[in-house]
Short mmCIF file of N, CA and C in Angstrom, two decimals:
data_model
loop_
_atom_site.label_atom_id
_atom_site.label_comp_id
_atom_site.label_asym_id
_atom_site.label_seq_id
_atom_site.Cartn_x
_atom_site.Cartn_y
_atom_site.Cartn_z
N UNK A 1 -8.15 2.82 17.66
CA UNK A 1 -8.58 1.96 16.48
C UNK A 1 -7.73 2.22 15.56
N UNK A 2 -7.13 1.19 14.59
CA UNK A 2 -6.43 1.31 13.49
C UNK A 2 -7.20 1.12 12.22
N UNK A 3 -6.11 1.40 10.98
CA UNK A 3 -6.86 1.13 9.58
C UNK A 3 -7.33 -0.23 9.61
N UNK A 4 -6.39 -0.98 10.22
CA UNK A 4 -6.52 -2.56 10.13
C UNK A 4 -8.05 -2.99 10.47
N UNK A 5 -8.46 -2.08 11.85
CA UNK A 5 -9.72 -2.27 12.74
C UNK A 5 -10.86 -2.06 11.93
N UNK A 6 -10.54 -0.84 11.29
CA UNK A 6 -11.50 0.01 10.26
C UNK A 6 -11.64 -0.81 8.91
N UNK A 7 -10.69 -1.57 8.40
CA UNK A 7 -11.03 -2.12 7.11
C UNK A 7 -11.69 -3.48 7.62
N UNK A 8 -11.52 -4.26 8.80
CA UNK A 8 -11.80 -5.56 9.27
C UNK A 8 -13.28 -5.47 9.80
N UNK A 9 -14.05 -4.06 9.70
CA UNK A 9 -15.44 -3.83 10.27
C UNK A 9 -16.36 -3.57 9.43
N UNK A 10 -17.45 -3.48 9.88
CA UNK A 10 -18.58 -2.78 8.79
C UNK A 10 -18.26 -1.55 8.98
N UNK A 11 -18.75 -0.91 7.70
CA UNK A 11 -18.23 0.37 7.32
C UNK A 11 -19.12 1.24 8.44
N UNK A 12 -18.30 2.33 8.81
CA UNK A 12 -18.99 3.59 9.71
C UNK A 12 -18.15 4.71 9.29
N UNK A 13 -19.10 5.67 8.85
CA UNK A 13 -18.32 6.93 8.54
C UNK A 13 -17.55 7.84 9.75
N UNK A 14 -18.25 7.62 11.13
CA UNK A 14 -17.83 8.03 12.13
C UNK A 14 -16.68 7.31 12.41
N UNK A 15 -16.53 5.97 12.39
CA UNK A 15 -15.23 5.03 12.77
C UNK A 15 -13.87 5.87 11.46
N UNK A 16 -14.23 5.84 10.39
CA UNK A 16 -13.50 6.31 8.92
C UNK A 16 -12.64 7.74 9.50
N UNK A 17 -13.53 8.69 9.97
CA UNK A 17 -13.33 10.10 10.32
C UNK A 17 -12.40 10.00 11.44
N UNK A 18 -12.18 9.16 12.53
CA UNK A 18 -12.03 8.92 13.70
C UNK A 18 -10.55 8.47 13.22
N UNK A 19 -10.31 7.42 12.34
CA UNK A 19 -8.84 6.58 12.39
C UNK A 19 -8.41 7.81 11.24
N UNK A 20 -8.84 8.07 10.33
CA UNK A 20 -8.06 9.47 9.65
C UNK A 20 -7.68 10.56 10.27
N UNK A 21 -8.55 11.05 11.17
CA UNK A 21 -8.01 11.83 12.14
C UNK A 21 -6.59 11.69 12.84
N UNK A 22 -6.91 10.15 13.54
CA UNK A 22 -5.66 10.12 14.34
C UNK A 22 -4.40 9.88 13.59
N UNK A 23 -4.22 9.30 12.37
CA UNK A 23 -3.10 9.38 11.86
C UNK A 23 -2.79 10.83 11.17
N UNK A 24 -3.55 11.78 11.03
CA UNK A 24 -3.38 13.25 10.98
C UNK A 24 -2.41 13.66 11.99
N UNK A 25 -2.61 13.21 13.11
CA UNK A 25 -2.25 13.68 14.47
C UNK A 25 -0.88 13.30 14.95
N UNK A 26 -0.80 12.17 14.27
CA UNK A 26 0.91 11.43 14.14
C UNK A 26 1.88 12.13 13.70
N UNK A 27 3.15 11.89 13.94
CA UNK A 27 4.41 12.56 13.57
C UNK A 27 4.24 12.39 12.17
N UNK A 28 4.47 13.56 11.30
CA UNK A 28 4.81 13.25 10.14
C UNK A 28 6.08 12.67 9.56
N UNK A 29 5.81 12.17 8.22
CA UNK A 29 7.03 10.99 7.67
C UNK A 29 7.71 12.28 6.63
N UNK A 30 8.71 11.66 6.15
CA UNK A 30 9.37 12.31 4.74
C UNK A 30 8.53 12.10 3.77
N UNK A 31 8.57 12.84 2.76
CA UNK A 31 7.73 12.84 1.55
C UNK A 31 8.14 11.63 0.75
N UNK A 32 7.19 10.48 0.43
CA UNK A 32 7.60 9.08 -0.02
C UNK A 32 6.57 8.91 -0.96
N UNK A 33 6.68 7.75 -1.37
CA UNK A 33 6.05 7.34 -2.55
C UNK A 33 5.52 5.68 -2.32
N UNK A 34 4.32 5.31 -2.44
CA UNK A 34 3.90 4.03 -1.83
C UNK A 34 3.56 3.31 -3.21
N UNK A 35 3.70 2.06 -3.37
CA UNK A 35 3.53 1.05 -4.50
C UNK A 35 2.75 -0.16 -3.62
N UNK A 36 1.56 -0.42 -4.00
CA UNK A 36 1.07 -1.69 -3.25
C UNK A 36 0.70 -2.63 -4.40
N UNK A 37 1.21 -3.66 -4.13
CA UNK A 37 1.11 -5.21 -4.88
C UNK A 37 -0.32 -5.26 -4.88
N UNK A 38 -1.17 -5.67 -5.93
CA UNK A 38 -2.59 -6.03 -6.08
C UNK A 38 -2.54 -7.11 -6.84
N UNK A 39 -1.42 -7.85 -6.97
CA UNK A 39 -1.29 -9.30 -7.69
C UNK A 39 -2.29 -10.17 -7.15
N UNK A 40 -2.61 -11.50 -7.48
CA UNK A 40 -3.83 -12.46 -6.78
C UNK A 40 -2.97 -12.93 -5.67
N UNK A 41 -1.66 -13.26 -5.85
CA UNK A 41 -1.27 -13.70 -4.55
C UNK A 41 -1.29 -13.02 -2.95
N UNK A 42 -1.64 -11.76 -3.25
CA UNK A 42 -1.99 -10.89 -2.19
C UNK A 42 -3.31 -10.93 -1.52
N UNK A 43 -3.90 -11.69 -2.24
CA UNK A 43 -5.39 -12.32 -1.32
C UNK A 43 -5.34 -13.35 -0.62
N UNK A 44 -4.09 -13.95 -0.37
CA UNK A 44 -3.63 -15.09 0.46
C UNK A 44 -3.82 -14.66 1.72
N UNK A 45 -3.82 -15.42 2.86
CA UNK A 45 -4.06 -15.26 3.79
C UNK A 45 -2.53 -14.85 4.88
N UNK A 46 -2.48 -14.01 5.84
CA UNK A 46 -1.36 -14.09 6.77
C UNK A 46 -1.92 -13.92 7.96
N UNK A 47 -2.19 -14.77 8.79
CA UNK A 47 -2.97 -14.91 9.86
C UNK A 47 -4.51 -14.87 9.76
N UNK A 48 -5.17 -14.14 10.33
CA UNK A 48 -6.49 -13.99 10.09
C UNK A 48 -6.89 -12.80 8.85
N UNK A 49 -5.90 -12.43 8.27
CA UNK A 49 -6.15 -10.87 7.44
C UNK A 49 -5.60 -11.52 6.03
N UNK A 50 -6.12 -10.98 5.04
CA UNK A 50 -5.19 -11.33 3.47
C UNK A 50 -4.08 -10.33 3.63
N UNK A 51 -3.35 -10.76 2.74
CA UNK A 51 -1.75 -10.22 3.08
C UNK A 51 -2.30 -8.37 2.29
N UNK A 52 -3.58 -8.40 1.40
CA UNK A 52 -3.97 -7.20 0.82
C UNK A 52 -4.51 -6.22 1.94
N UNK A 53 -4.98 -6.79 2.79
CA UNK A 53 -6.03 -5.93 3.76
C UNK A 53 -4.55 -5.38 4.78
N UNK A 54 -3.53 -6.13 5.39
CA UNK A 54 -2.89 -6.14 5.99
C UNK A 54 -1.68 -4.41 5.13
N UNK A 55 -1.64 -4.81 3.79
CA UNK A 55 -0.77 -3.62 3.05
C UNK A 55 -1.58 -2.46 3.05
N UNK A 56 -2.68 -2.70 3.09
CA UNK A 56 -3.60 -1.49 2.67
C UNK A 56 -3.70 -1.02 4.13
N UNK A 57 -3.79 -1.27 4.96
CA UNK A 57 -3.96 -0.67 6.47
C UNK A 57 -2.38 0.08 6.67
N UNK A 58 -1.59 -0.53 6.36
CA UNK A 58 -0.14 0.24 6.60
C UNK A 58 -0.32 1.38 5.38
N UNK A 59 -0.28 1.04 4.16
CA UNK A 59 -0.35 2.00 3.19
C UNK A 59 -1.30 3.18 3.33
N UNK A 60 -2.23 3.16 4.04
CA UNK A 60 -3.44 4.02 4.35
C UNK A 60 -2.87 5.14 5.25
N UNK A 61 -1.97 4.40 6.32
CA UNK A 61 -1.33 5.14 7.60
C UNK A 61 -0.43 5.83 6.90
N UNK A 62 0.43 5.55 6.17
CA UNK A 62 1.87 6.01 5.71
C UNK A 62 1.32 7.04 4.65
N UNK A 63 0.37 6.88 4.02
CA UNK A 63 -0.04 7.96 2.87
C UNK A 63 -0.43 9.18 3.36
N UNK A 64 -1.15 9.08 4.56
CA UNK A 64 -1.43 10.54 5.15
C UNK A 64 -0.38 11.09 6.14
N UNK A 65 0.45 10.09 6.80
CA UNK A 65 1.75 10.79 7.19
C UNK A 65 2.74 11.27 6.77
N UNK A 66 3.10 10.43 5.37
CA UNK A 66 3.95 11.03 4.75
C UNK A 66 3.30 12.04 3.36
N UNK A 67 1.92 12.32 3.40
CA UNK A 67 1.27 12.98 2.22
C UNK A 67 2.04 12.26 1.28
N UNK A 68 1.73 11.11 0.93
CA UNK A 68 2.32 10.30 -0.15
C UNK A 68 1.31 9.89 -1.28
N UNK A 69 1.79 10.08 -2.49
CA UNK A 69 0.93 9.64 -3.73
C UNK A 69 0.86 8.16 -3.40
N UNK A 70 -0.14 7.22 -3.57
CA UNK A 70 -0.06 5.66 -3.73
C UNK A 70 -0.59 5.07 -4.79
N UNK A 71 0.33 4.19 -5.43
CA UNK A 71 0.00 3.48 -6.60
C UNK A 71 -0.21 2.11 -6.43
N UNK A 72 -1.20 1.47 -7.06
CA UNK A 72 -1.31 -0.03 -6.97
C UNK A 72 -0.98 -0.61 -8.51
N UNK A 73 -0.44 -1.80 -8.12
CA UNK A 73 0.30 -2.22 -9.32
C UNK A 73 0.06 -3.98 -9.41
N UNK A 74 -0.24 -4.29 -10.91
CA UNK A 74 -0.07 -5.80 -11.14
C UNK A 74 0.06 -5.99 -12.47
N UNK A 75 0.03 -7.12 -13.10
CA UNK A 75 -0.07 -7.39 -14.19
C UNK A 75 -0.35 -8.73 -14.59
N UNK A 76 0.04 -9.03 -16.21
CA UNK A 76 -0.54 -10.48 -16.58
C UNK A 76 0.96 -10.91 -16.59
N UNK A 77 0.71 -12.22 -16.29
CA UNK A 77 2.08 -13.14 -16.09
C UNK A 77 2.07 -13.59 -17.79
N UNK A 78 0.63 -14.00 -18.36
CA UNK A 78 0.66 -14.32 -19.85
C UNK A 78 1.43 -13.55 -21.02
N UNK A 79 1.22 -12.40 -20.77
CA UNK A 79 1.91 -11.40 -21.85
C UNK A 79 2.79 -10.39 -21.36
N UNK A 80 3.09 -10.38 -19.82
CA UNK A 80 4.17 -9.41 -19.32
C UNK A 80 3.77 -8.07 -19.38
N UNK A 81 2.47 -7.64 -19.66
CA UNK A 81 1.81 -6.27 -19.62
C UNK A 81 1.40 -6.03 -18.06
N UNK A 82 1.67 -4.89 -17.90
CA UNK A 82 1.17 -4.31 -16.38
C UNK A 82 0.29 -3.27 -16.24
N UNK A 83 -0.15 -2.82 -15.12
CA UNK A 83 -0.85 -1.75 -14.82
C UNK A 83 -0.56 -1.00 -13.61
N UNK A 84 -0.06 0.10 -13.33
CA UNK A 84 0.31 0.80 -12.42
C UNK A 84 -0.76 2.13 -12.34
N UNK A 85 -1.50 2.23 -11.60
CA UNK A 85 -2.41 3.80 -11.11
C UNK A 85 -2.31 4.27 -9.85
N UNK A 86 -2.21 5.36 -9.80
CA UNK A 86 -2.59 6.42 -8.52
C UNK A 86 -3.90 6.01 -8.15
N UNK A 87 -3.97 5.71 -6.82
CA UNK A 87 -5.26 5.66 -6.25
C UNK A 87 -5.39 6.77 -5.33
N UNK A 88 -6.44 7.89 -5.60
CA UNK A 88 -6.12 9.12 -4.73
C UNK A 88 -7.25 9.04 -3.90
N UNK A 89 -7.49 8.41 -2.74
CA UNK A 89 -8.34 7.98 -1.76
C UNK A 89 -7.70 7.32 -0.30
N UNK A 90 -8.41 7.98 0.67
CA UNK A 90 -8.14 8.06 1.93
C UNK A 90 -9.07 6.75 2.61
N UNK A 91 -8.45 6.24 3.64
CA UNK A 91 -9.49 5.37 4.76
C UNK A 91 -10.28 4.25 4.22
N UNK A 92 -11.41 4.17 4.25
CA UNK A 92 -12.14 2.88 3.67
C UNK A 92 -12.12 2.98 2.48
N UNK A 93 -12.44 4.20 1.81
CA UNK A 93 -12.38 4.52 0.10
C UNK A 93 -11.02 3.75 -0.26
N UNK A 94 -9.99 3.93 0.23
CA UNK A 94 -8.83 3.55 -0.31
C UNK A 94 -8.55 2.00 -0.35
N UNK A 95 -9.23 1.29 0.91
CA UNK A 95 -9.14 -0.09 1.00
C UNK A 95 -10.27 -0.66 -0.12
N UNK A 96 -11.37 0.12 -0.33
CA UNK A 96 -12.20 -0.46 -1.44
C UNK A 96 -11.77 -0.31 -2.79
N UNK A 97 -10.73 0.58 -3.28
CA UNK A 97 -9.98 0.96 -4.32
C UNK A 97 -8.99 0.17 -4.49
N UNK A 98 -8.54 -0.65 -3.37
CA UNK A 98 -7.29 -1.41 -3.72
C UNK A 98 -7.63 -3.23 -3.76
N UNK A 99 -9.13 -3.19 -3.11
CA UNK A 99 -9.63 -4.52 -3.52
C UNK A 99 -9.94 -4.47 -4.84
N UNK A 100 -10.81 -3.55 -5.34
CA UNK A 100 -11.18 -3.47 -6.66
C UNK A 100 -10.09 -3.63 -7.42
N UNK A 101 -8.95 -3.09 -7.18
CA UNK A 101 -8.03 -3.24 -8.43
C UNK A 101 -7.10 -4.66 -8.27
N UNK A 102 -7.38 -5.37 -7.45
CA UNK A 102 -6.93 -6.65 -7.06
C UNK A 102 -7.73 -7.70 -8.51
N UNK A 103 -8.93 -7.16 -8.33
CA UNK A 103 -9.53 -7.96 -9.81
C UNK A 103 -9.52 -7.28 -10.89
N UNK A 104 -9.27 -5.79 -10.94
CA UNK A 104 -9.23 -4.76 -12.32
C UNK A 104 -8.18 -4.99 -13.24
N UNK A 105 -6.85 -5.43 -12.28
CA UNK A 105 -5.48 -4.98 -12.44
C UNK A 105 -4.73 -6.35 -13.12
N UNK A 106 -5.49 -7.50 -14.00
CA UNK A 106 -4.96 -8.41 -14.39
C UNK A 106 -4.69 -9.73 -13.46
N UNK A 107 -4.29 -9.48 -12.36
CA UNK A 107 -4.26 -10.59 -11.47
C UNK A 107 -2.88 -11.19 -11.22
N UNK A 108 -1.92 -10.85 -12.55
CA UNK A 108 -0.94 -11.77 -12.26
C UNK A 108 0.40 -10.97 -11.29
N UNK A 109 1.66 -11.18 -11.46
CA UNK A 109 2.76 -10.57 -10.80
C UNK A 109 2.82 -8.97 -10.71
N UNK A 110 3.53 -8.43 -9.84
CA UNK A 110 3.61 -7.15 -9.68
C UNK A 110 4.39 -6.31 -10.70
N UNK A 111 5.35 -6.78 -11.16
CA UNK A 111 6.23 -6.50 -12.37
C UNK A 111 6.71 -5.28 -11.91
N UNK A 112 7.53 -5.30 -10.48
CA UNK A 112 8.00 -3.88 -10.22
C UNK A 112 8.69 -3.15 -10.76
N UNK A 113 9.47 -3.52 -11.58
CA UNK A 113 10.53 -3.07 -12.46
C UNK A 113 9.60 -1.78 -13.13
N UNK A 114 8.75 -2.62 -13.76
CA UNK A 114 7.71 -1.59 -14.98
C UNK A 114 6.93 -0.56 -13.87
N UNK A 115 6.59 -1.04 -12.73
CA UNK A 115 5.87 0.01 -11.90
C UNK A 115 6.57 1.00 -11.63
N UNK A 116 7.78 0.74 -11.27
CA UNK A 116 8.79 1.92 -10.74
C UNK A 116 9.34 2.52 -11.95
N UNK A 117 9.24 2.14 -12.97
CA UNK A 117 9.65 3.02 -13.97
C UNK A 117 8.42 4.12 -14.48
N UNK A 118 7.35 3.51 -14.09
CA UNK A 118 6.05 4.41 -14.28
C UNK A 118 6.01 5.44 -13.48
N UNK A 119 6.18 5.14 -12.33
CA UNK A 119 6.00 6.14 -11.14
C UNK A 119 7.34 7.26 -11.22
N UNK A 120 8.14 6.80 -11.60
CA UNK A 120 9.47 7.50 -11.82
C UNK A 120 9.34 8.60 -12.90
N UNK A 121 8.24 8.41 -13.75
CA UNK A 121 7.92 9.34 -14.91
C UNK A 121 7.45 10.29 -14.21
N UNK A 122 6.56 10.26 -13.14
CA UNK A 122 5.61 11.58 -12.96
C UNK A 122 6.22 12.22 -11.30
N UNK A 123 7.24 11.29 -10.76
CA UNK A 123 7.71 11.84 -9.63
C UNK A 123 9.34 12.12 -9.56
N UNK A 124 9.65 13.05 -8.79
CA UNK A 124 11.16 13.21 -8.45
C UNK A 124 11.38 12.05 -7.58
N UNK A 125 12.39 12.04 -7.40
CA UNK A 125 13.29 10.57 -6.57
C UNK A 125 12.73 11.15 -4.87
N UNK A 126 11.97 10.50 -4.28
CA UNK A 126 11.31 10.92 -3.11
C UNK A 126 12.40 10.15 -2.01
N UNK A 127 12.26 10.88 -0.71
CA UNK A 127 12.86 10.42 0.50
C UNK A 127 12.94 8.92 0.58
N UNK A 128 11.36 8.42 0.65
CA UNK A 128 11.52 7.11 0.80
C UNK A 128 10.58 6.26 -0.22
N UNK A 129 10.66 5.39 -0.68
CA UNK A 129 9.85 4.60 -1.54
C UNK A 129 9.46 3.46 -0.69
N UNK A 130 8.07 3.22 -0.47
CA UNK A 130 7.58 2.21 0.31
C UNK A 130 7.08 1.15 -0.72
N UNK A 131 7.19 -0.01 -0.87
CA UNK A 131 6.51 -1.14 -1.45
C UNK A 131 6.09 -2.06 -0.86
N UNK A 132 4.77 -2.36 -0.61
CA UNK A 132 3.92 -3.25 0.09
C UNK A 132 3.88 -4.60 -1.18
N UNK A 133 4.34 -5.59 -0.81
CA UNK A 133 4.09 -7.06 -1.41
C UNK A 133 4.53 -7.96 -0.64
N UNK A 134 4.32 -9.13 -1.46
CA UNK A 134 4.55 -10.82 -0.54
C UNK A 134 5.71 -11.18 -1.04
N UNK A 135 6.71 -10.57 -1.50
CA UNK A 135 8.27 -10.84 -1.76
C UNK A 135 8.35 -11.87 -2.76
N UNK A 136 7.30 -11.80 -3.98
CA UNK A 136 7.35 -12.79 -5.07
C UNK A 136 7.77 -12.09 -6.36
N UNK A 137 8.93 -11.42 -6.05
CA UNK A 137 9.89 -10.74 -7.24
C UNK A 137 11.22 -10.55 -6.55
N UNK A 138 12.04 -10.37 -7.55
CA UNK A 138 13.45 -10.31 -7.47
C UNK A 138 14.23 -8.93 -7.42
N UNK A 139 13.11 -8.01 -7.92
CA UNK A 139 14.02 -6.83 -8.42
C UNK A 139 13.97 -5.97 -7.04
N UNK A 140 14.89 -5.21 -7.19
CA UNK A 140 15.08 -4.19 -5.93
C UNK A 140 15.20 -2.87 -6.71
N UNK A 141 14.43 -1.98 -6.14
CA UNK A 141 14.32 -0.70 -6.68
C UNK A 141 15.47 0.54 -6.18
N UNK A 142 15.76 1.17 -6.86
CA UNK A 142 16.80 2.15 -6.26
C UNK A 142 16.07 3.35 -6.27
N UNK A 143 14.86 3.75 -6.87
CA UNK A 143 14.17 4.91 -6.86
C UNK A 143 13.92 5.49 -5.58
N UNK A 144 14.19 6.37 -4.73
CA UNK A 144 14.13 6.60 -3.42
C UNK A 144 15.52 7.05 -2.64
N UNK A 145 15.40 7.81 -1.93
CA UNK A 145 16.74 7.85 -0.95
C UNK A 145 16.83 6.55 -0.10
N UNK A 146 15.84 6.21 0.29
CA UNK A 146 15.75 4.94 0.72
C UNK A 146 14.31 3.99 0.36
N UNK A 147 14.69 2.88 0.37
CA UNK A 147 13.70 2.03 -0.28
C UNK A 147 13.36 0.99 0.94
N UNK A 148 11.92 1.00 1.33
CA UNK A 148 11.50 -0.15 2.31
C UNK A 148 10.73 -1.06 1.39
N UNK A 149 11.17 -2.38 1.29
CA UNK A 149 10.22 -3.55 0.49
C UNK A 149 9.63 -4.23 1.95
N UNK A 150 8.32 -3.86 1.93
CA UNK A 150 7.52 -4.40 3.23
C UNK A 150 6.96 -5.86 2.67
N UNK A 151 7.53 -7.11 3.09
CA UNK A 151 7.12 -8.25 2.96
C UNK A 151 5.83 -8.42 3.69
N UNK A 152 4.41 -8.78 3.25
CA UNK A 152 3.32 -8.75 4.10
C UNK A 152 2.80 -10.26 4.38
N UNK A 153 3.63 -10.74 3.74
CA UNK A 153 3.29 -12.32 4.14
C UNK A 153 4.01 -13.10 4.90
N UNK A 154 4.93 -12.50 6.11
CA UNK A 154 5.21 -13.19 7.10
C UNK A 154 5.26 -12.66 8.22
N UNK A 155 5.29 -11.26 8.46
CA UNK A 155 5.03 -10.85 9.73
C UNK A 155 3.51 -10.22 9.88
N UNK A 156 3.05 -10.02 11.30
CA UNK A 156 1.69 -9.74 11.54
C UNK A 156 1.77 -8.01 11.11
N UNK A 157 0.81 -7.51 11.22
CA UNK A 157 0.21 -5.94 11.16
C UNK A 157 0.97 -5.19 12.08
N UNK A 158 1.10 -5.70 13.30
CA UNK A 158 1.74 -5.31 14.38
C UNK A 158 3.15 -5.00 14.41
N UNK A 159 3.72 -6.48 13.94
CA UNK A 159 5.09 -6.02 13.90
C UNK A 159 5.61 -5.41 12.58
N UNK A 160 5.09 -5.43 11.51
CA UNK A 160 5.05 -4.50 10.55
C UNK A 160 5.10 -3.23 10.88
N UNK A 161 4.00 -2.85 11.44
CA UNK A 161 3.74 -1.27 11.80
C UNK A 161 4.99 -0.87 12.62
N UNK A 162 5.26 -1.62 13.67
CA UNK A 162 6.20 -1.04 14.62
C UNK A 162 7.83 -1.00 13.88
N UNK A 163 7.96 -1.93 12.81
CA UNK A 163 9.45 -1.70 11.82
C UNK A 163 9.23 -0.41 10.84
N UNK A 164 7.97 -0.13 10.51
CA UNK A 164 7.70 1.20 9.60
C UNK A 164 7.94 2.40 10.15
N UNK A 165 7.44 2.53 11.73
CA UNK A 165 7.22 3.90 12.28
C UNK A 165 8.32 4.05 13.41
#
């Protein structure tokens, strides 16, 4: 069972514990920071799942394996403001928090440059920066020894997971 399976089924504490435990047993990844785009376009489909659900499932695994802080970010297209907040949850609760952020964080674009500036204020440059988005921005961050822009709009969960680990 993967995080995608967990997020796509009725909640079960036993399944949540099982998937989280399995992620802890996988090889550790370098220290990382994760940013998940929670703009309105992340609710669009990619196959049978929303882009957000795919991003959440991948980010949930990486968060555990890299012991990484995870940020949700979105903004207001009307005034250019943005919200970037750390989500300190794992498993199914992380999925619920990301879904909630999609509604609470103004619904516009990710404003990635502002998000990265916000995150860099609280952290030293990580080995890896992961950005889960649907490629609706043109900014390429340099905060992170390696930057992984993960476009969840084109490839399947399985393809993206194979690319990341």
